[in-house]
Amino acid sequence: MIKKCGKNIIVDRGAYFGQNLEIGDYSQIGINSQLGTTPPAGIVIGNNVMMAPDVVIMTANHKHDDITVPMQGQGFEAAPVIIEDDVWIGMRAIILPGVRVGRSSIIGAGAVVAKDIPPFSIVVGNPGRVVRKRDGSPII
Ligand SMILES: CC(C)(COP(=O)(O)OP(=O)(O)OC[C@H]1O[C@@H](n2cnc3c(N)ncnc32)[C@H](O)[C@@H]1OP(=O)(O)O)[C@@H](O)C(=O)NCCC(=O)NCCS
């Protein structure tokens, strides 16, 4: 079921994931988390990633450019999600299609992440914003 699976991963109870998932060593899919992979876009999770309960990661939006056609008939726009090594994703965070979360970052509880996150960031809120850098570097 998992496309590429590292060693010593944890899949907590109630977790759902699509087929196009790659997960590295010592990483976790949190309780009741939903990792939807709409083809061809997959989810890549690095090593040592911690995931709290009820996290949602998705890789597709419904297309909606044409207002003369119901959105239901416009298909999908899929974009992969990448979670780099040593990331901690807090409870009920939502990570939207196409986002890359840089290594050693923290996604706060309830954050909605719509854009790429540079390494060592602490992100909170909706829309998710970097509030601090773990390495003391400036917030860009
Ligand atoms: C993000 C988090 C790690 C705290 O990081 P931190 O760097 O210590 O941040 P602080 O506590 O100093 O907060 C910084 C600011 O962000 C705010 N903030 C912190 N967490 C927040 C969150 N999840 N959502 C919105 N705002 C948040 C704080 O109120 C503070 O705001 P201020 O500057 O206006 O006072 C923590 O709040 C969090 O969300 N942890 C996840 C908990 C969880 O899911 N646990 C499950 C077990 S795995």
mmCIF file of C-alpha atoms and ligand atoms in Angstrom:
data_model
loop_
_atom_site.group_PDB
_atom_site.id
_atom_site.type_symbol
_atom_site.label_atom_id
_atom_site.label_comp_id
_atom_site.label_asym_id
_atom_site.label_seq_id
_atom_site.Cartn_x
_atom_site.Cartn_y
_atom_site.Cartn_z
ATOM 1 C CA MET A 1 0.000 0.000 0.000
ATOM 2 C CA ILE A 2 2.797 2.465 0.847
ATOM 3 C CA LYS A 3 4.868 3.176 -2.278
ATOM 4 C CA LYS A 4 8.139 3.492 -0.377
ATOM 5 C CA CYS A 5 8.413 2.699 3.297
ATOM 6 C CA GLY A 6 11.335 3.351 5.631
ATOM 7 C CA LYS A 7 12.172 1.434 8.783
ATOM 8 C CA ASN A 8 10.435 1.779 12.151
ATOM 9 C CA ILE A 9 7.489 3.869 10.994
ATOM 10 C CA ILE A 10 4.360 4.270 13.093
ATOM 11 C CA VAL A 11 0.875 4.271 11.571
ATOM 12 C CA ASP A 12 -1.471 5.259 14.371
ATOM 13 C CA ARG A 13 -5.025 4.020 14.702
ATOM 14 C CA GLY A 14 -7.637 5.380 12.322
ATOM 15 C CA ALA A 15 -5.034 6.859 9.969
ATOM 16 C CA TYR A 16 -5.888 6.884 6.275
ATOM 17 C CA PHE A 17 -3.421 7.280 3.441
ATOM 18 C CA GLY A 18 -3.593 7.025 -0.332
ATOM 19 C CA GLN A 19 -1.401 4.716 -2.378
ATOM 20 C CA ASN A 20 1.108 7.256 -3.597
ATOM 21 C CA LEU A 21 2.797 7.793 -0.231
ATOM 22 C CA GLU A 22 6.520 7.630 0.478
ATOM 23 C CA ILE A 23 7.614 7.703 4.087
ATOM 24 C CA GLY A 24 11.116 7.663 5.534
ATOM 25 C CA ASP A 25 12.675 6.101 8.608
ATOM 26 C CA TYR A 26 11.272 6.688 12.133
ATOM 27 C CA SER A 27 8.314 8.733 10.878
ATOM 28 C CA GLN A 28 4.709 8.659 11.945
ATOM 29 C CA ILE A 29 1.197 9.015 10.577
ATOM 30 C CA GLY A 30 -0.874 10.410 13.444
ATOM 31 C CA ILE A 31 -4.096 9.101 14.943
ATOM 32 C CA ASN A 32 -7.037 9.642 12.552
ATOM 33 C CA SER A 33 -4.859 11.621 10.155
ATOM 34 C CA GLN A 34 -5.979 11.762 6.545
ATOM 35 C CA LEU A 35 -3.311 11.744 3.833
ATOM 36 C CA GLY A 36 -5.084 11.898 0.487
ATOM 37 C CA THR A 37 -2.973 11.326 -2.610
ATOM 38 C CA THR A 38 -4.766 12.187 -5.828
ATOM 39 C CA PRO A 39 -2.880 10.747 -8.839
ATOM 40 C CA PRO A 40 -0.392 11.598 -10.090
ATOM 41 C CA ALA A 41 0.567 13.705 -7.083
ATOM 42 C CA GLY A 42 1.908 11.877 -4.083
ATOM 43 C CA ILE A 43 3.001 12.722 -0.575
ATOM 44 C CA VAL A 44 6.637 12.347 0.415
ATOM 45 C CA ILE A 45 7.410 12.277 4.138
ATOM 46 C CA GLY A 46 11.063 12.303 5.159
ATOM 47 C CA ASN A 47 12.807 10.798 8.160
ATOM 48 C CA ASN A 48 11.973 11.481 11.823
ATOM 49 C CA VAL A 49 8.681 13.233 11.089
ATOM 50 C CA MET A 50 6.246 13.442 14.018
ATOM 51 C CA MET A 51 2.540 13.829 13.349
ATOM 52 C CA ALA A 52 -0.128 14.609 15.942
ATOM 53 C CA PRO A 53 -3.730 13.366 15.632
ATOM 54 C CA ASP A 54 -6.203 14.578 12.989
ATOM 55 C CA VAL A 55 -3.661 16.048 10.594
ATOM 56 C CA VAL A 56 -4.910 16.459 7.021
ATOM 57 C CA ILE A 57 -2.627 16.487 3.995
ATOM 58 C CA MET A 58 -4.071 16.637 0.495
ATOM 59 C CA THR A 59 -2.638 16.783 -3.014
ATOM 60 C CA ALA A 60 -5.486 18.039 -5.202
ATOM 61 C CA ASN A 61 -7.828 20.922 -5.778
ATOM 62 C CA HIS A 62 -10.968 20.811 -7.925
ATOM 63 C CA LYS A 63 -10.357 22.913 -11.029
ATOM 64 C CA HIS A 64 -12.619 25.966 -11.030
ATOM 65 C CA ASP A 65 -11.414 28.329 -13.786
ATOM 66 C CA ASP A 66 -14.456 27.918 -16.079
ATOM 67 C CA ILE A 67 -17.583 29.478 -14.563
ATOM 68 C CA THR A 68 -19.796 28.015 -17.362
ATOM 69 C CA VAL A 69 -19.112 24.429 -16.321
ATOM 70 C CA PRO A 70 -19.967 22.905 -12.960
ATOM 71 C CA MET A 71 -16.773 22.493 -10.945
ATOM 72 C CA GLN A 72 -17.659 18.839 -10.596
ATOM 73 C CA GLY A 73 -16.936 18.396 -14.319
ATOM 74 C CA GLN A 74 -13.662 20.310 -14.510
ATOM 75 C CA GLY A 75 -11.357 17.690 -13.093
ATOM 76 C CA PHE A 76 -8.539 18.020 -10.627
ATOM 77 C CA GLU A 77 -5.299 19.882 -10.368
ATOM 78 C CA ALA A 78 -2.905 17.708 -8.448
ATOM 79 C CA ALA A 79 0.344 18.820 -6.837
ATOM 80 C CA PRO A 80 2.610 16.814 -4.540
ATOM 81 C CA VAL A 81 3.251 17.579 -0.888
ATOM 82 C CA ILE A 82 6.733 17.141 0.553
ATOM 83 C CA ILE A 83 7.471 17.030 4.268
ATOM 84 C CA GLU A 84 11.210 17.140 4.776
ATOM 85 C CA ASP A 85 13.141 15.440 7.595
ATOM 86 C CA ASP A 86 12.629 16.190 11.289
ATOM 87 C CA VAL A 87 9.317 18.054 10.991
ATOM 88 C CA TRP A 88 6.720 18.084 13.779
ATOM 89 C CA ILE A 89 3.135 18.582 12.590
ATOM 90 C CA GLY A 90 0.763 19.672 15.360
ATOM 91 C CA MET A 91 -2.757 18.517 15.999
ATOM 92 C CA ARG A 92 -5.381 19.258 13.336
ATOM 93 C CA ALA A 93 -2.958 21.026 11.028
ATOM 94 C CA ILE A 94 -3.972 21.091 7.363
ATOM 95 C CA ILE A 95 -1.360 21.028 4.609
ATOM 96 C CA LEU A 96 -2.647 21.989 1.175
ATOM 97 C CA PRO A 97 -1.628 20.695 -2.286
ATOM 98 C CA GLY A 98 1.805 21.616 -3.621
ATOM 99 C CA VAL A 99 3.353 22.607 -0.299
ATOM 100 C CA ARG A 100 6.909 21.715 0.755
ATOM 101 C CA VAL A 101 7.598 21.911 4.476
ATOM 102 C CA GLY A 102 11.298 22.554 5.033
ATOM 103 C CA ARG A 103 13.321 20.382 7.339
ATOM 104 C CA SER A 104 13.227 20.707 11.099
ATOM 105 C CA SER A 105 10.118 22.906 11.026
ATOM 106 C CA ILE A 106 7.155 22.900 13.389
ATOM 107 C CA ILE A 107 3.603 23.267 12.123
ATOM 108 C CA GLY A 108 1.475 24.504 15.027
ATOM 109 C CA ALA A 109 -1.812 22.963 16.026
ATOM 110 C CA GLY A 110 -4.637 24.009 13.706
ATOM 111 C CA ALA A 111 -2.384 25.748 11.181
ATOM 112 C CA VAL A 112 -3.497 25.804 7.545
ATOM 113 C CA VAL A 113 -0.386 25.682 5.397
ATOM 114 C CA ALA A 114 -0.897 26.940 1.864
ATOM 115 C CA LYS A 115 2.660 27.942 0.882
ATOM 116 C CA ASP A 116 6.139 26.462 1.051
ATOM 117 C CA ILE A 117 7.778 26.690 4.469
ATOM 118 C CA PRO A 118 11.520 27.304 4.749
ATOM 119 C CA PRO A 119 13.624 25.019 6.983
ATOM 120 C CA PHE A 120 13.629 25.555 10.774
ATOM 121 C CA SER A 121 10.365 27.526 10.744
ATOM 122 C CA ILE A 122 7.661 27.600 13.394
ATOM 123 C CA VAL A 123 4.332 28.135 11.649
ATOM 124 C CA VAL A 124 0.986 28.979 13.238
ATOM 125 C CA GLY A 125 -2.458 30.141 12.182
ATOM 126 C CA ASN A 126 -4.681 30.318 9.153
ATOM 127 C CA PRO A 127 -3.183 31.156 6.756
ATOM 128 C CA GLY A 128 -0.080 29.587 8.233
ATOM 129 C CA ARG A 129 2.653 32.149 8.891
ATOM 130 C CA VAL A 130 6.206 31.730 10.121
ATOM 131 C CA VAL A 131 6.345 33.302 13.590
ATOM 132 C CA ARG A 132 9.855 32.234 14.574
ATOM 133 C CA LYS A 133 12.904 30.439 13.198
ATOM 134 C CA ARG A 134 14.396 27.672 15.318
ATOM 135 C CA ASP A 135 17.867 28.498 14.042
ATOM 136 C CA GLY A 136 17.523 32.204 14.785
ATOM 137 C CA SER A 137 17.648 33.157 11.101
ATOM 138 C CA PRO A 138 15.463 36.054 9.925
ATOM 139 C CA ILE A 139 11.875 35.452 8.822
ATOM 140 C CA ILE A 140 11.720 36.154 5.090
HETATM 141 C C1 LIG B 1 3.592 26.166 17.700
HETATM 142 C C2 LIG B 1 3.904 25.668 19.097
HETATM 143 C C3 LIG B 1 4.871 24.485 19.012
HETATM 144 C C4 LIG B 1 4.515 26.760 19.964
HETATM 145 O O1 LIG B 1 5.710 27.238 19.400
HETATM 146 P P1 LIG B 1 6.545 28.406 20.121
HETATM 147 O O2 LIG B 1 7.648 28.823 19.262
HETATM 148 O O3 LIG B 1 6.876 27.957 21.497
HETATM 149 O O4 LIG B 1 5.533 29.575 20.079
HETATM 150 P P2 LIG B 1 4.927 30.467 21.245
HETATM 151 O O5 LIG B 1 4.209 29.583 22.214
HETATM 152 O O6 LIG B 1 6.032 31.342 21.756
HETATM 153 O O7 LIG B 1 3.894 31.331 20.419
HETATM 154 C C5 LIG B 1 4.267 32.272 19.457
HETATM 155 C C6 LIG B 1 3.017 33.019 19.047
HETATM 156 O O8 LIG B 1 2.185 32.139 18.277
HETATM 157 C C7 LIG B 1 0.927 31.937 18.947
HETATM 158 N N1 LIG B 1 0.611 30.517 18.788
HETATM 159 C C8 LIG B 1 1.293 29.466 19.308
HETATM 160 N N2 LIG B 1 0.761 28.315 18.877
HETATM 161 C C9 LIG B 1 -0.275 28.648 18.091
HETATM 162 C C10 LIG B 1 -1.190 27.894 17.343
HETATM 163 N N3 LIG B 1 -1.136 26.548 17.338
HETATM 164 N N4 LIG B 1 -2.119 28.546 16.604
HETATM 165 C C11 LIG B 1 -2.154 29.905 16.597
HETATM 166 N N5 LIG B 1 -1.299 30.683 17.282
HETATM 167 C C12 LIG B 1 -0.375 30.052 18.022
HETATM 168 C C13 LIG B 1 1.165 32.342 20.376
HETATM 169 O O9 LIG B 1 -0.017 32.765 20.990
HETATM 170 C C14 LIG B 1 2.150 33.475 20.223
HETATM 171 O O10 LIG B 1 1.480 34.624 19.781
HETATM 172 P P3 LIG B 1 1.981 36.088 20.225
HETATM 173 O O11 LIG B 1 3.365 36.242 19.659
HETATM 174 O O12 LIG B 1 0.966 36.998 19.610
HETATM 175 O O13 LIG B 1 1.997 36.080 21.719
HETATM 176 C C15 LIG B 1 2.636 25.223 19.848
HETATM 177 O O14 LIG B 1 1.846 26.338 20.200
HETATM 178 C C16 LIG B 1 1.785 24.228 19.105
HETATM 179 O O15 LIG B 1 0.892 24.541 18.305
HETATM 180 N N6 LIG B 1 2.074 22.945 19.401
HETATM 181 C C17 LIG B 1 1.393 21.808 18.840
HETATM 182 C C18 LIG B 1 0.780 20.978 19.981
HETATM 183 C C19 LIG B 1 0.265 19.666 19.506
HETATM 184 O O16 LIG B 1 -0.341 19.538 18.449
HETATM 185 N N7 LIG B 1 0.544 18.662 20.278
HETATM 186 C C20 LIG B 1 0.153 17.312 19.950
HETATM 187 C C21 LIG B 1 1.150 16.347 20.476
HETATM 188 S S1 LIG B 1 2.151 15.666 19.179
#
